Backbone as ProteinMPNN parsed JSONL, in Angstrom:
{"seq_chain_A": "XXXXXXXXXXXXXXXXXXXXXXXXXXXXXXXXXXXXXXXXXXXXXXXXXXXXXXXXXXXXXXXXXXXXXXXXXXXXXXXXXXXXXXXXXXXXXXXXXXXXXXXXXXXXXXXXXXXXXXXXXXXXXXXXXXX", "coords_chain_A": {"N_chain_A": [[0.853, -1.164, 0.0], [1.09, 2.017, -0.755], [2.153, 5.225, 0.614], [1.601, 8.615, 1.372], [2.597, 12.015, 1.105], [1.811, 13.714, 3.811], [1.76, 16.42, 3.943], [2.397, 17.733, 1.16], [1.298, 15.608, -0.595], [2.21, 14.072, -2.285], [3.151, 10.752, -3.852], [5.188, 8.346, -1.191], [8.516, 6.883, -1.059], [9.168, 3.523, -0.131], [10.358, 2.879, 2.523], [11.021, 5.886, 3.084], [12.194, 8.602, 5.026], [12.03, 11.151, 4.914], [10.228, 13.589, 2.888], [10.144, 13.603, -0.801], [9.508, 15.557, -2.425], [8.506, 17.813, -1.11], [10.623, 17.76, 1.554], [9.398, 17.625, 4.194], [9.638, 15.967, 7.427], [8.719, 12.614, 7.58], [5.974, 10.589, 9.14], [6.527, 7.908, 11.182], [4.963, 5.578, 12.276], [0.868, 5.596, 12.99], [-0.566, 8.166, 14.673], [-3.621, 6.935, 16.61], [-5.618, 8.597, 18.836], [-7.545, 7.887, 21.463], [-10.612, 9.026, 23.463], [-11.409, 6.799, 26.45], [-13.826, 7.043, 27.259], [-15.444, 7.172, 25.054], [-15.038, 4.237, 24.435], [-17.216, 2.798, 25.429], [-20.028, 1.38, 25.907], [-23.357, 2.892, 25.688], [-25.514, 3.31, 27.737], [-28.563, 2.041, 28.322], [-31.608, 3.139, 28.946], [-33.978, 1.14, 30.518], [-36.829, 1.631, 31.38], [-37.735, 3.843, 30.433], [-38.168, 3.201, 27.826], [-39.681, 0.78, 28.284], [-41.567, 1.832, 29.224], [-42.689, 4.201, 27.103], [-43.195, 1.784, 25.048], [-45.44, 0.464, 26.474], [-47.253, 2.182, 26.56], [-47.942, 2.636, 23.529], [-48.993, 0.719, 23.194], [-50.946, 0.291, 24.83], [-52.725, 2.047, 23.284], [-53.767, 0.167, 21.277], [-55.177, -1.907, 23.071], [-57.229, -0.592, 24.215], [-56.846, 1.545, 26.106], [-55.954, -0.21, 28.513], [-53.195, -0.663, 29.079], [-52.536, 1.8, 29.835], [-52.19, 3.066, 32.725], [-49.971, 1.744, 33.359], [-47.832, 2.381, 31.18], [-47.575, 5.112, 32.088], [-46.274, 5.203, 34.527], [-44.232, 3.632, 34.321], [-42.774, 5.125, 32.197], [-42.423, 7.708, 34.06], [-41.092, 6.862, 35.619], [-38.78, 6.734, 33.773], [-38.113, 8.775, 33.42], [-37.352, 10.141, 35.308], [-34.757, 8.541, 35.895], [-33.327, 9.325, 33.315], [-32.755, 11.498, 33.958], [-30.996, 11.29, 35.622], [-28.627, 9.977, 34.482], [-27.441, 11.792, 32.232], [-28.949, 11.78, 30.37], [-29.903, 10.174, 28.479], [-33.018, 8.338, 26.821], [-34.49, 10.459, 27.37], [-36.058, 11.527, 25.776], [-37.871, 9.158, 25.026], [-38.923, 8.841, 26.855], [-40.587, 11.115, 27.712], [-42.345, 11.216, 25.734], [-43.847, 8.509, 26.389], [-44.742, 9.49, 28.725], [-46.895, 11.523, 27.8], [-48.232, 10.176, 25.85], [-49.413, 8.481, 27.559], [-50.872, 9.678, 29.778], [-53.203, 10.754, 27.991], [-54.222, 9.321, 26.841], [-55.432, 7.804, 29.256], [-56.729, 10.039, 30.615], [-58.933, 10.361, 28.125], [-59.608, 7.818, 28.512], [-60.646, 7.807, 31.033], [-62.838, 10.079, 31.197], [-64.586, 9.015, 29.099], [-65.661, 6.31, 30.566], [-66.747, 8.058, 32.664], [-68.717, 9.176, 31.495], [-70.002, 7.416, 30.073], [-71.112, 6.354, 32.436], [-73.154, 8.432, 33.529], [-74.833, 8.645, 31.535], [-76.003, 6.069, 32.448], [-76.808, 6.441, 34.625], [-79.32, 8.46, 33.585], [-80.733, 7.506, 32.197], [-82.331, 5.13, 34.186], [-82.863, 7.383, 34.991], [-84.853, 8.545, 33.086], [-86.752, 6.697, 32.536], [-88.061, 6.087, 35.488], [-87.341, 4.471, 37.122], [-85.815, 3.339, 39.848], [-82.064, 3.437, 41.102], [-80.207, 1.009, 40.4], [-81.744, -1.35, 40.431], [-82.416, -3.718, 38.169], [-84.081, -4.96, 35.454]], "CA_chain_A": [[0.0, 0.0, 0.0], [1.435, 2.759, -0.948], [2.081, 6.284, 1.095], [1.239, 10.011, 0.866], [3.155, 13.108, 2.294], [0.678, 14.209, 4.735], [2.354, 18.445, 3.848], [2.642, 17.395, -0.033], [0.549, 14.991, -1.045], [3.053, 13.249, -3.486], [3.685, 9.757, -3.206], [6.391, 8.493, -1.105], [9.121, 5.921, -1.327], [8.793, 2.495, 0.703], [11.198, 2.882, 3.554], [11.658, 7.317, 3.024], [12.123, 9.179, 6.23], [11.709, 12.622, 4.461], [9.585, 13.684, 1.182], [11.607, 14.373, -1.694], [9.293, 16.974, -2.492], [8.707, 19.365, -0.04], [11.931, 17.904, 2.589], [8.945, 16.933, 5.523], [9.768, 14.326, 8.105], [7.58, 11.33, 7.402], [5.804, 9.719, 10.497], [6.322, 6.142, 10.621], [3.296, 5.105, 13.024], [-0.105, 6.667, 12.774], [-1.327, 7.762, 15.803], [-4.692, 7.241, 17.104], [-5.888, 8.851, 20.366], [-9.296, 7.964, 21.836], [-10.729, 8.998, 24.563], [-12.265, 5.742, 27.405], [-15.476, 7.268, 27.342], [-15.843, 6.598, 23.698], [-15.529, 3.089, 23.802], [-18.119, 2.512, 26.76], [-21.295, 1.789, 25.246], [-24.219, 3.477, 26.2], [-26.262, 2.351, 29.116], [-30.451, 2.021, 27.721], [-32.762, 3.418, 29.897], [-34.963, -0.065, 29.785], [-37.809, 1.935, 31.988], [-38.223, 4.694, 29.406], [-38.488, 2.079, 26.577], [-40.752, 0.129, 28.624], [-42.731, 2.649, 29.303], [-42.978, 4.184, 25.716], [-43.888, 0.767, 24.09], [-46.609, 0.306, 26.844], [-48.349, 3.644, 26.237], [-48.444, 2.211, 22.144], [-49.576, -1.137, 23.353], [-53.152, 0.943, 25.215], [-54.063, 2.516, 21.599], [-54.111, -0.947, 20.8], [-55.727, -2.268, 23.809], [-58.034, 0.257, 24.972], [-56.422, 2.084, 27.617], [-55.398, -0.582, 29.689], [-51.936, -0.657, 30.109], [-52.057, 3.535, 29.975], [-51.646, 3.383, 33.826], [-48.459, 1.215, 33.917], [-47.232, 3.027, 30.61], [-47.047, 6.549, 32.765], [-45.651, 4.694, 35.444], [-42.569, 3.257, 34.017], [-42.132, 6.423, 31.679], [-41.872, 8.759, 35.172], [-39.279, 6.295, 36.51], [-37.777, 6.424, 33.33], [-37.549, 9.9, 33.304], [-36.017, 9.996, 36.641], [-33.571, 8.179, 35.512], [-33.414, 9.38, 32.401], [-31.992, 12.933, 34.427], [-29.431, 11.033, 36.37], [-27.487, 9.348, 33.552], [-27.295, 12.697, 31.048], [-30.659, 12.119, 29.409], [-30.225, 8.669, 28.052], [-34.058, 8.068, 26.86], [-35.446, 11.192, 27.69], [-37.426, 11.628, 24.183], [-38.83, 8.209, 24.836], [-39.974, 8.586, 28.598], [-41.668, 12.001, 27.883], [-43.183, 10.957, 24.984], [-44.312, 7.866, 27.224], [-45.89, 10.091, 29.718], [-47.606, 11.896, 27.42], [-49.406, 9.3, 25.351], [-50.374, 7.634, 28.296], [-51.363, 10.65, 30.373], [-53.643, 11.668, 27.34], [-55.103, 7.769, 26.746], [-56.033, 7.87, 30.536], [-57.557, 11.281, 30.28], [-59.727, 9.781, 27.534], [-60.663, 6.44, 29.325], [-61.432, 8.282, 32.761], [-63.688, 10.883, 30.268], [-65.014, 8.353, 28.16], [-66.106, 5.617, 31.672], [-67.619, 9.373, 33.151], [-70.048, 9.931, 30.587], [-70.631, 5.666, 30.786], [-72.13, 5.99, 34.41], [-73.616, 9.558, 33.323], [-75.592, 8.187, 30.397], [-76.721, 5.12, 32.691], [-77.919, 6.996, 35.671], [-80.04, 9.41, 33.318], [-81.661, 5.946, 31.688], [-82.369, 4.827, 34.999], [-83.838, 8.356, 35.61], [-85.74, 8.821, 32.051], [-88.076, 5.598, 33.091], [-88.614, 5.994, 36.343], [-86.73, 3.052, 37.868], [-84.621, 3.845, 40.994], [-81.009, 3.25, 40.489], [-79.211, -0.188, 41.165], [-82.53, -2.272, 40.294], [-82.3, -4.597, 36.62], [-85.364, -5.67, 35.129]], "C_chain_A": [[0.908, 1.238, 0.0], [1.23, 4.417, -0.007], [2.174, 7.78, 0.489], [1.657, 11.068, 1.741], [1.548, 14.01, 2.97], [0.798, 16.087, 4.159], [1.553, 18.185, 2.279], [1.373, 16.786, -0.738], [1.052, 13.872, -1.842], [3.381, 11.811, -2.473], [4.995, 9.664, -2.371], [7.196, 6.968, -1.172], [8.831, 4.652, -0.382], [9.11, 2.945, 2.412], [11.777, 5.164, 3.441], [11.41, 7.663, 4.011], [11.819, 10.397, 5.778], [11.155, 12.782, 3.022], [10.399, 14.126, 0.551], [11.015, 15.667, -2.377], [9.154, 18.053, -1.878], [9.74, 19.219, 1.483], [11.02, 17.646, 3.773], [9.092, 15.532, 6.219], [8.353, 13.631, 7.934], [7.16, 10.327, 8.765], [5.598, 8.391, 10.081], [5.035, 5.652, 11.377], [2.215, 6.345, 12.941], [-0.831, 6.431, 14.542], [-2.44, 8.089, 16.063], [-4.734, 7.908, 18.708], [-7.616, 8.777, 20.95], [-9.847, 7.656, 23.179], [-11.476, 7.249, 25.169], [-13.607, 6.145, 26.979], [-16.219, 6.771, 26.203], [-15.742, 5.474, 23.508], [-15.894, 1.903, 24.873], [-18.708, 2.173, 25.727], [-22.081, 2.234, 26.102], [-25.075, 2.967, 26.672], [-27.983, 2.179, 27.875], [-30.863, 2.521, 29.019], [-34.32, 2.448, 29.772], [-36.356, 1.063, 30.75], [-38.17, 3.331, 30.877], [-38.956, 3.987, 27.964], [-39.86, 1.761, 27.177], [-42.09, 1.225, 29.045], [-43.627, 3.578, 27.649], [-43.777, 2.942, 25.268], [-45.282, 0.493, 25.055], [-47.531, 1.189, 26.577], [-48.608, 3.007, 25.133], [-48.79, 0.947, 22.509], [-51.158, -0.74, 23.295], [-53.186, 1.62, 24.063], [-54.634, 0.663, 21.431], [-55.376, -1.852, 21.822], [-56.874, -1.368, 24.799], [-57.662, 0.64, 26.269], [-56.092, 1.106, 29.119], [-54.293, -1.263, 30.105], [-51.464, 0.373, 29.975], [-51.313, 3.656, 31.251], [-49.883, 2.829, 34.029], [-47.401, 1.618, 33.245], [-46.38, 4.181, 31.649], [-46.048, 6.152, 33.597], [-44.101, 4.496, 35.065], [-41.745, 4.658, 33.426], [-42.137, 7.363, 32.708], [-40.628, 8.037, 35.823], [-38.357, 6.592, 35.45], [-37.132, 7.417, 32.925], [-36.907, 10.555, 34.267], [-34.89, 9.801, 36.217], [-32.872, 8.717, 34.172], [-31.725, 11.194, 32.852], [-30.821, 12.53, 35.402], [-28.149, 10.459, 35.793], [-27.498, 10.163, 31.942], [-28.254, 12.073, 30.229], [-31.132, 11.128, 28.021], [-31.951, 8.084, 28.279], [-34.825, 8.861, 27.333], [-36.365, 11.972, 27.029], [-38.647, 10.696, 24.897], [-40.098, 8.219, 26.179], [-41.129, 9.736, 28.36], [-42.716, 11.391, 26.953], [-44.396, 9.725, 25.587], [-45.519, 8.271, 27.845], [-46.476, 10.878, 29.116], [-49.021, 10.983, 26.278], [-50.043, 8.598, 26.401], [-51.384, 8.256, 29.106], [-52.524, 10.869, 29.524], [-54.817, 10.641, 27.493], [-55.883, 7.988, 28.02], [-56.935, 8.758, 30.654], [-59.009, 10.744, 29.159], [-60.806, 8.687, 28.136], [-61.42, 6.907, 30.021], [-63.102, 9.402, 31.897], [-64.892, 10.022, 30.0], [-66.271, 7.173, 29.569], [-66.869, 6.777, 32.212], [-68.851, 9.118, 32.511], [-70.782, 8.169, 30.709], [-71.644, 5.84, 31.676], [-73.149, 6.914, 34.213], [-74.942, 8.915, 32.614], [-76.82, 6.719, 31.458], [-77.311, 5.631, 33.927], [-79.343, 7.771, 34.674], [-81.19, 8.485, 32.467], [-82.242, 5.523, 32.935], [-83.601, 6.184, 35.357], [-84.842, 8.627, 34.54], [-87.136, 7.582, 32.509], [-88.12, 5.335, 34.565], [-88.443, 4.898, 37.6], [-85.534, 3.885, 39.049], [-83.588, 2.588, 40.885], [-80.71, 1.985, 41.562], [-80.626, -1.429, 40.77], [-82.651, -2.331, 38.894], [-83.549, -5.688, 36.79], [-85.166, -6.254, 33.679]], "O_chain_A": [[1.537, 1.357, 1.051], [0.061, 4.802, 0.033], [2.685, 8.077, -0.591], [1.258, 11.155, 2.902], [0.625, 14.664, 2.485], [-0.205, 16.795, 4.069], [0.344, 18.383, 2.16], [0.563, 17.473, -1.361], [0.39, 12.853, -2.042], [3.657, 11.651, -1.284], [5.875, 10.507, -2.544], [6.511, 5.956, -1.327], [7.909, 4.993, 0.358], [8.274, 3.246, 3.265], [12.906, 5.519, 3.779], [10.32, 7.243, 4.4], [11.026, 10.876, 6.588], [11.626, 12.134, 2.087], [11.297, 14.879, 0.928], [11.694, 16.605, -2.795], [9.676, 19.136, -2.144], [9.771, 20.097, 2.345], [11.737, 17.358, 4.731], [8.806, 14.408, 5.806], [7.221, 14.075, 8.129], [7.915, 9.497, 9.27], [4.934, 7.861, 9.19], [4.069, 5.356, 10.674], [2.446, 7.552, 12.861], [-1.264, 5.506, 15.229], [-2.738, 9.276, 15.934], [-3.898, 7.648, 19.573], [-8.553, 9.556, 20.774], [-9.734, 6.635, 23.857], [-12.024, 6.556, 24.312], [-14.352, 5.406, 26.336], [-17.279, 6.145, 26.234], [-16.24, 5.127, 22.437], [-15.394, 0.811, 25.145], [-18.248, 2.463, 24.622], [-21.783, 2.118, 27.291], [-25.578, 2.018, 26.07], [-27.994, 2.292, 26.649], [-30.316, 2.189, 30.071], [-35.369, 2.782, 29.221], [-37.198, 0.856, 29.876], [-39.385, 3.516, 30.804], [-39.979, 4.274, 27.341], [-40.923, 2.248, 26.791], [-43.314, 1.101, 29.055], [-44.809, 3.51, 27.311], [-44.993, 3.066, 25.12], [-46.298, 0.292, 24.389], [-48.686, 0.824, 26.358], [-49.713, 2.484, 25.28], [-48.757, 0.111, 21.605], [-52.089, -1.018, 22.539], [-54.396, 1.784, 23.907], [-55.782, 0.224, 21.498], [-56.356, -2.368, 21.283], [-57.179, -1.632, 25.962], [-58.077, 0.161, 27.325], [-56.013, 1.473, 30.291], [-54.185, -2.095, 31.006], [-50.238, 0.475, 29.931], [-50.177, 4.13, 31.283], [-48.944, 3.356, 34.626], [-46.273, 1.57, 33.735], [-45.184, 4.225, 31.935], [-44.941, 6.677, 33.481], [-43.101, 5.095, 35.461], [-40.69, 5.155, 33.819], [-41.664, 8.358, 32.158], [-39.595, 8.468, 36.335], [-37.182, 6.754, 35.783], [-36.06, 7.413, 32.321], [-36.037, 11.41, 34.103], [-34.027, 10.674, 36.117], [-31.681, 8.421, 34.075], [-30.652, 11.604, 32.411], [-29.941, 13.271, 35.84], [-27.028, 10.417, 36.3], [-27.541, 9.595, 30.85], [-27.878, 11.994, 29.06], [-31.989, 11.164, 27.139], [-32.33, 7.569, 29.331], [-35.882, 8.433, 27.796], [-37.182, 12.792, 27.448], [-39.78, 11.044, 25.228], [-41.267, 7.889, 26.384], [-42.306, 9.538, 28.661], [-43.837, 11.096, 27.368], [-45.595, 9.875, 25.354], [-46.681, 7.874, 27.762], [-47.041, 11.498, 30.017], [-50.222, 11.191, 26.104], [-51.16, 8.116, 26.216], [-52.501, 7.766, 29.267], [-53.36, 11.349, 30.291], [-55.923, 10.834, 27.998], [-57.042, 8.373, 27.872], [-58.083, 8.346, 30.817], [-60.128, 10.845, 29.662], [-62.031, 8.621, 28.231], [-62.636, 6.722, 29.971], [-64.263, 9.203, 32.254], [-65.991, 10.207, 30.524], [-67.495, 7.271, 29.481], [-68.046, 6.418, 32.254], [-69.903, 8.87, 33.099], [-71.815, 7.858, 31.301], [-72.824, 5.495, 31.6], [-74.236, 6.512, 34.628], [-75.983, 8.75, 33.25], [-78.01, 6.502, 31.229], [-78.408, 5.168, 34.24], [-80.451, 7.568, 35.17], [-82.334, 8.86, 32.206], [-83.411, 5.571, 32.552], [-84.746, 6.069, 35.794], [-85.905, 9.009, 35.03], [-88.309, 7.887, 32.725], [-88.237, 4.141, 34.841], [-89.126, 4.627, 38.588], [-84.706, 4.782, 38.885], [-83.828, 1.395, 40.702], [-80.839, 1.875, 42.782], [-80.232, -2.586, 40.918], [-82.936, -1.31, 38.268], [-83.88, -6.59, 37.559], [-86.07, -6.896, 33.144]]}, "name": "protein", "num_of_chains": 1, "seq": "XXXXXXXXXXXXXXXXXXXXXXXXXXXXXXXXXXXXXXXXXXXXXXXXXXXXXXXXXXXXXXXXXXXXXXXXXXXXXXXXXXXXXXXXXXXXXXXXXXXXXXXXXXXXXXXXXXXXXXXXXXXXXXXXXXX"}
């Protein structure tokens, strides 16, 4: 494989200590330097995840694994602020689809009970007795 004056550009000889065109010393080793930190890998924040994919589970399932969604996505946004912010898209986003789903259900079960007391009260039947 053939070499290239790093100054120059011009090829250089096999074994040359200096370019013959522009007279620069030629480094024989190339050195890398890289920091530790860079070849950590990066932790997961499994409670942000898990909390994310549960929030998209309740669309699917009708709001009921919203509550355990929020849940994990607030731990995982805890954590999320103690290890520089590893998963802290996924957790908010978490606690906001699930927060919203819930909001819906609790809404949605309201007007449920609402609708069946006012049936109960349109005919004249006192509430808790099925005929």
């Amino acid at each position: 494989m053939p070499k290239f004056c790093s100054e120059c550009g011009k090829e250089l000889e096999e074994n040359s200590v200096v370019c013959k065109n522009c007279g620069k010393k030629v480094e024989s080793e190339i050195k890398v330097s890289v920091e530790p930190s860079a070849l950590q890998p990066k932790k997961n924040n499994g409670f942000a995840i898990a909390g994310f994919v549960l929030s998209l589970v309740s669309l699917l399932c009708c709001g009921s694994t919203s509550f355990l969604g929020l849940i994990f996505s607030i731990i995982g946004l805890v954590n999320a602020n103690k290890s520089e912010g590893e998963g802290k898209g996924l957790a908010i986003a978490g606690i906001i689809i699930s927060a919203i789903i819930l909001l819906v259900f609790i809404l949605l079960y309201s007007l449920g009970i609402i609708a069946s007391f006012s049936e109960y009260i349109a005919n004249d039947q006192p509430v808790g007795t099925y005929y």
